[in-house]
PDB file of C-alpha atoms in Angstrom:
ATOM      1  CA  ALA A1234       0.000   0.000   0.000  1.00 86.00           C
ATOM      2  CA  GLY A1235       1.117   3.591  -0.496  1.00 97.00           C
ATOM      3  CA  ASP A1236       2.588   6.034   2.008  1.00 98.00           C
ATOM      4  CA  ALA A1237       0.162   8.910   2.603  1.00 98.00           C
ATOM      5  CA  ALA A1238       2.836  11.225   4.038  1.00 98.00           C
ATOM      6  CA  ALA A1239       5.037  10.687   0.991  1.00 98.00           C
ATOM      7  CA  GLY A1240       1.948  11.186  -1.158  1.00 98.00           C
ATOM      8  CA  GLN A1241       1.316  14.572   0.405  1.00 98.00           C
ATOM      9  CA  GLN A1242       4.841  15.638  -0.551  1.00 97.00           C
ATOM     10  CA  LYS A1243       4.148  14.561  -4.125  1.00 97.00           C
ATOM     11  CA  SER A1244       0.744  16.238  -4.411  1.00 97.00           C
ATOM     12  CA  ALA A1245       1.911  19.818  -5.022  1.00 96.00           C
ATOM     13  CA  THR A1246       1.080  19.706  -8.734  1.00 94.00           C
ATOM     14  CA  CYS A1247      -2.392  18.299  -8.041  1.00 97.00           C
ATOM     15  CA  VAL A1248      -3.522  21.092  -5.735  1.00 96.00           C
ATOM     16  CA  ALA A1249      -4.252  23.646  -8.449  1.00 95.00           C
ATOM     17  CA  CYS A1250      -7.242  21.616  -9.682  1.00 96.00           C
ATOM     18  CA  HIS A1251      -8.037  19.130  -6.932  1.00 97.00           C
ATOM     19  CA  GLY A1252      -7.712  21.621  -4.067  1.00 96.00           C
ATOM     20  CA  ALA A1253      -5.424  21.682  -1.024  1.00 93.00           C
ATOM     21  CA  GLU A1254      -7.674  19.250   0.873  1.00 94.00           C
ATOM     22  CA  GLY A1255      -8.660  17.141  -2.125  1.00 97.00           C
ATOM     23  CA  LYS A1256     -11.839  19.149  -2.713  1.00 97.00           C
ATOM     24  CA  SER A1257     -11.624  20.450  -6.211  1.00 95.00           C
ATOM     25  CA  THR A1258     -11.570  24.146  -6.997  1.00 86.00           C
ATOM     26  CA  VAL A1259     -13.794  23.659 -10.058  1.00 95.00           C
ATOM     27  CA  PRO A1260     -16.956  21.475  -9.876  1.00 96.00           C
ATOM     28  CA  LEU A1261     -16.158  20.004 -13.279  1.00 96.00           C
ATOM     29  CA  TYR A1262     -13.154  18.318 -11.606  1.00 97.00           C
ATOM     30  CA  PRO A1263     -13.666  15.485  -9.133  1.00 98.00           C
ATOM     31  CA  ASN A1264     -13.151  15.719  -5.420  1.00 98.00           C
ATOM     32  CA  LEU A1265     -10.489  13.181  -4.426  1.00 98.00           C
ATOM     33  CA  ALA A1266     -10.695  13.371  -0.622  1.00 98.00           C
ATOM     34  CA  GLY A1267     -11.694   9.958   0.786  1.00 97.00           C
ATOM     35  CA  GLN A1268     -11.829   8.328  -2.642  1.00 98.00           C
ATOM     36  CA  ASN A1269     -10.911   4.630  -2.838  1.00 98.00           C
ATOM     37  CA  ALA A1270      -7.151   4.139  -3.305  1.00 98.00           C
ATOM     38  CA  PRO A1271      -7.386   1.224  -5.789  1.00 98.00           C
ATOM     39  CA  TYR A1272      -9.718   3.314  -7.961  1.00 98.00           C
ATOM     40  CA  LEU A1273      -7.304   6.254  -7.879  1.00 98.00           C
ATOM     41  CA  VAL A1274      -4.298   4.055  -8.705  1.00 98.00           C
ATOM     42  CA  GLN A1275      -6.181   2.507 -11.654  1.00 97.00           C
ATOM     43  CA  ALA A1276      -7.187   5.952 -12.911  1.00 98.00           C
ATOM     44  CA  LEU A1277      -3.602   7.276 -12.689  1.00 98.00           C
ATOM     45  CA  LYS A1278      -2.257   4.218 -14.519  1.00 97.00           C
ATOM     46  CA  ASP A1279      -4.939   4.493 -17.205  1.00 97.00           C
ATOM     47  CA  TYR A1280      -4.144   8.175 -17.717  1.00 97.00           C
ATOM     48  CA  LYS A1281      -0.402   7.480 -17.955  1.00 97.00           C
ATOM     49  CA  GLN A1282      -0.835   4.641 -20.459  1.00 97.00           C
ATOM     50  CA  GLY A1283      -3.481   6.522 -22.456  1.00 96.00           C
ATOM     51  CA  GLY A1284      -6.164   3.996 -21.456  1.00 96.00           C
ATOM     52  CA  ARG A1285      -8.531   6.598 -20.068  1.00 97.00           C
ATOM     53  CA  SER A1286     -10.208   9.269 -22.130  1.00 97.00           C
ATOM     54  CA  GLY A1287     -12.953  11.738 -21.344  1.00 95.00           C
ATOM     55  CA  GLY A1288     -12.995  14.834 -19.191  1.00 93.00           C
ATOM     56  CA  GLN A1289      -9.536  16.271 -18.631  1.00 94.00           C
ATOM     57  CA  ALA A1290      -7.737  13.105 -19.755  1.00 96.00           C
ATOM     58  CA  GLU A1291      -5.228  14.985 -21.930  1.00 95.00           C
ATOM     59  CA  VAL A1292      -4.324  17.358 -19.091  1.00 96.00           C
ATOM     60  CA  MET A1293      -4.069  14.470 -16.621  1.00 97.00           C
ATOM     61  CA  LYS A1294      -1.859  12.500 -19.003  1.00 97.00           C
ATOM     62  CA  ALA A1295       0.734  15.294 -18.917  1.00 96.00           C
ATOM     63  CA  PHE A1296       0.604  15.561 -15.121  1.00 95.00           C
ATOM     64  CA  VAL A1297       1.081  11.839 -14.499  1.00 97.00           C
ATOM     65  CA  ALA A1298       3.681  11.194 -17.205  1.00 97.00           C
ATOM     66  CA  GLY A1299       6.554  11.340 -14.709  1.00 96.00           C
ATOM     67  CA  LEU A1300       4.913   9.356 -11.913  1.00 97.00           C
ATOM     68  CA  THR A1301       6.277   5.963 -10.879  1.00 98.00           C
ATOM     69  CA  ASP A1302       4.010   3.164  -9.614  1.00 98.00           C
ATOM     70  CA  GLU A1303       5.191   4.011  -6.094  1.00 98.00           C
ATOM     71  CA  ASP A1304       4.280   7.686  -6.575  1.00 98.00           C
ATOM     72  CA  MET A1305       0.804   6.610  -7.694  1.00 98.00           C
ATOM     73  CA  ASP A1306       0.348   4.358  -4.649  1.00 98.00           C
ATOM     74  CA  ASP A1307       1.509   7.170  -2.336  1.00 98.00           C
ATOM     75  CA  LEU A1308      -0.750   9.799  -3.949  1.00 98.00           C
ATOM     76  CA  ALA A1309      -3.727   7.416  -3.805  1.00 98.00           C
ATOM     77  CA  ALA A1310      -3.045   6.647  -0.141  1.00 98.00           C
ATOM     78  CA  TYR A1311      -2.767  10.374   0.594  1.00 98.00           C
ATOM     79  CA  TYR A1312      -6.033  11.367  -1.087  1.00 98.00           C
ATOM     80  CA  HIS A1313      -7.833   8.358   0.412  1.00 98.00           C
ATOM     81  CA  SER A1314      -6.657   9.514   3.856  1.00 98.00           C
ATOM     82  CA  LEU A1315      -8.214  12.977   3.524  1.00 98.00           C
ATOM     83  CA  LYS A1316     -11.564  13.593   5.175  1.00 95.00           C
ATOM     84  CA  PRO A1317     -14.166  14.003   2.382  1.00 93.00           C
TER      85      PRO A1317
ATOM     86  CA  ALA B 993     -29.914  21.585 -11.826  1.00 86.00           C
ATOM     87  CA  GLY B 994     -31.089  18.050 -11.132  1.00 97.00           C
ATOM     88  CA  ASP B 995     -33.690  16.792  -8.641  1.00 98.00           C
ATOM     89  CA  ALA B 996     -31.995  14.682  -5.961  1.00 98.00           C
ATOM     90  CA  ALA B 997     -35.232  12.965  -4.876  1.00 98.00           C
ATOM     91  CA  ALA B 998     -35.956  11.934  -8.465  1.00 98.00           C
ATOM     92  CA  GLY B 999     -32.314  10.862  -8.734  1.00 98.00           C
ATOM     93  CA  GLN B1000     -32.694   8.543  -5.772  1.00 98.00           C
ATOM     94  CA  GLN B1001     -35.624   6.832  -7.511  1.00 97.00           C
ATOM     95  CA  LYS B1002     -33.452   6.344 -10.577  1.00 97.00           C
ATOM     96  CA  SER B1003     -30.392   5.035  -8.722  1.00 97.00           C
ATOM     97  CA  ALA B1004     -31.564   1.459  -8.145  1.00 96.00           C
ATOM     98  CA  THR B1005     -29.293   0.039 -10.859  1.00 94.00           C
ATOM     99  CA  CYS B1006     -26.273   1.939  -9.504  1.00 97.00           C
ATOM    100  CA  VAL B1007     -26.440   0.518  -5.980  1.00 96.00           C
ATOM    101  CA  ALA B1008     -24.936  -2.866  -6.788  1.00 95.00           C
ATOM    102  CA  CYS B1009     -21.507  -1.298  -7.457  1.00 96.00           C
ATOM    103  CA  HIS B1010     -21.667   2.210  -5.969  1.00 97.00           C
ATOM    104  CA  GLY B1011     -23.361   1.169  -2.713  1.00 96.00           C
ATOM    105  CA  ALA B1012     -26.682   2.183  -1.154  1.00 93.00           C
ATOM    106  CA  GLU B1013     -25.177   5.394   0.255  1.00 94.00           C
ATOM    107  CA  GLY B1014     -22.864   6.130  -2.674  1.00 97.00           C
ATOM    108  CA  LYS B1015     -19.921   4.355  -1.017  1.00 97.00           C
ATOM    109  CA  SER B1016     -18.827   1.671  -3.372  1.00 95.00           C
ATOM    110  CA  THR B1017     -18.911  -1.987  -2.442  1.00 87.00           C
ATOM    111  CA  VAL B1018     -15.611  -2.655  -4.227  1.00 95.00           C
ATOM    112  CA  PRO B1019     -12.606  -0.309  -3.734  1.00 96.00           C
ATOM    113  CA  LEU B1020     -11.799  -0.529  -7.438  1.00 96.00           C
ATOM    114  CA  TYR B1021     -15.054   1.417  -8.026  1.00 97.00           C
ATOM    115  CA  PRO B1022     -15.310   5.065  -7.031  1.00 98.00           C
ATOM    116  CA  ASN B1023     -17.309   6.402  -4.140  1.00 98.00           C
ATOM    117  CA  LEU B1024     -19.877   8.856  -5.494  1.00 98.00           C
ATOM    118  CA  ALA B1025     -21.243  10.346  -2.258  1.00 98.00           C
ATOM    119  CA  GLY B1026     -20.577  14.101  -2.185  1.00 97.00           C
ATOM    120  CA  GLN B1027     -18.908  14.108  -5.600  1.00 98.00           C
ATOM    121  CA  ASN B1028     -19.313  17.254  -7.711  1.00 98.00           C
ATOM    122  CA  ALA B1029     -22.502  17.129  -9.826  1.00 98.00           C
ATOM    123  CA  PRO B1030     -20.988  18.715 -12.976  1.00 98.00           C
ATOM    124  CA  TYR B1031     -18.186  16.126 -12.900  1.00 98.00           C
ATOM    125  CA  LEU B1032     -20.720  13.280 -12.544  1.00 98.00           C
ATOM    126  CA  VAL B1033     -22.898  14.618 -15.383  1.00 98.00           C
ATOM    127  CA  GLN B1034     -19.840  14.920 -17.658  1.00 97.00           C
ATOM    128  CA  ALA B1035     -18.753  11.379 -16.787  1.00 98.00           C
ATOM    129  CA  LEU B1036     -22.233   9.945 -17.487  1.00 98.00           C
ATOM    130  CA  LYS B1037     -22.428  11.780 -20.828  1.00 97.00           C
ATOM    131  CA  ASP B1038     -18.927  10.640 -21.786  1.00 97.00           C
ATOM    132  CA  TYR B1039     -19.788   7.042 -20.956  1.00 97.00           C
ATOM    133  CA  LYS B1040     -23.043   7.196 -22.949  1.00 97.00           C
ATOM    134  CA  GLN B1041     -21.354   8.712 -26.010  1.00 97.00           C
ATOM    135  CA  GLY B1042     -18.326   6.427 -25.751  1.00 96.00           C
ATOM    136  CA  GLY B1043     -16.064   9.384 -24.951  1.00 96.00           C
ATOM    137  CA  ARG B1044     -14.709   7.869 -21.757  1.00 97.00           C
ATOM    138  CA  SER B1045     -12.616   4.745 -21.601  1.00 97.00           C
ATOM    139  CA  GLY B1046     -10.674   3.140 -18.776  1.00 95.00           C
ATOM    140  CA  GLY B1047     -11.774   1.259 -15.693  1.00 93.00           C
ATOM    141  CA  GLN B1048     -15.305  -0.119 -16.043  1.00 95.00           C
ATOM    142  CA  ALA B1049     -16.192   2.072 -19.041  1.00 96.00           C
ATOM    143  CA  GLU B1050     -17.778  -0.768 -21.000  1.00 95.00           C
ATOM    144  CA  VAL B1051     -19.958  -1.776 -18.045  1.00 96.00           C
ATOM    145  CA  MET B1052     -20.925   1.852 -17.397  1.00 97.00           C
ATOM    146  CA  LYS B1053     -21.775   2.403 -21.052  1.00 97.00           C
ATOM    147  CA  ALA B1054     -24.432  -0.318 -20.836  1.00 96.00           C
ATOM    148  CA  PHE B1055     -25.873   1.071 -17.604  1.00 95.00           C
ATOM    149  CA  VAL B1056     -26.194   4.631 -18.892  1.00 97.00           C
ATOM    150  CA  ALA B1057     -27.417   3.814 -22.405  1.00 97.00           C
ATOM    151  CA  GLY B1058     -31.054   4.454 -21.481  1.00 96.00           C
ATOM    152  CA  LEU B1059     -30.493   7.602 -19.416  1.00 97.00           C
ATOM    153  CA  THR B1060     -31.830  10.953 -20.588  1.00 98.00           C
ATOM    154  CA  ASP B1061     -30.020  14.224 -19.844  1.00 98.00           C
ATOM    155  CA  GLU B1062     -32.604  14.867 -17.115  1.00 98.00           C
ATOM    156  CA  ASP B1063     -31.921  11.448 -15.565  1.00 98.00           C
ATOM    157  CA  MET B1064     -28.206  12.278 -15.526  1.00 98.00           C
ATOM    158  CA  ASP B1065     -28.802  15.647 -13.847  1.00 98.00           C
ATOM    159  CA  ASP B1066     -31.065  14.008 -11.244  1.00 98.00           C
ATOM    160  CA  LEU B1067     -28.608  11.169 -10.517  1.00 98.00           C
ATOM    161  CA  ALA B1068     -25.724  13.654 -10.214  1.00 98.00           C
ATOM    162  CA  ALA B1069     -27.756  15.860  -7.847  1.00 98.00           C
ATOM    163  CA  TYR B1070     -28.661  12.807  -5.776  1.00 98.00           C
ATOM    164  CA  TYR B1071     -25.106  11.490  -5.376  1.00 98.00           C
ATOM    165  CA  HIS B1072     -23.782  15.001  -4.725  1.00 98.00           C
ATOM    166  CA  SER B1073     -26.353  15.330  -1.925  1.00 98.00           C
ATOM    167  CA  LEU B1074     -25.138  12.216  -0.084  1.00 98.00           C
ATOM    168  CA  LYS B1075     -22.801  12.685   2.864  1.00 95.00           C
ATOM    169  CA  PRO B1076     -19.365  11.371   1.823  1.00 93.00           C
TER     170      PRO B1076
END
């Protein structure tokens, strides 16, 4: 499982859209706080590999391009840990 | 905006995966409780029109095939209204 504290360190680039507490700044973007970690990991992997389209997929693809599997696990654990 | 009460009536087919209170039964599926309504409407439209892939897109496409725009607004309002 991921490391939420490490995930927080890695979440700086996510804050602009998903909010500082995982509640998105724009209602067209999803809240992430309390979301299921396996779902988030799958979404990040799909975005990175181009297996997820729709919504802001192209923007997300750029943001996740440099993430390792461990980064994804940590980010998912972090957002799951936030109070929705 | 959608009608949450009408959305609840229309959510019977969603419960199996997304849970009775919008908290999914399987962590690979997203929780919907408290999610942003515009994001949910966009996701439902993308699934219906085949504009969203990844995860359970094929399953979702079948579930949303019969939904009208009004149904989507109502379902989104309903899930947004649930306490995360």
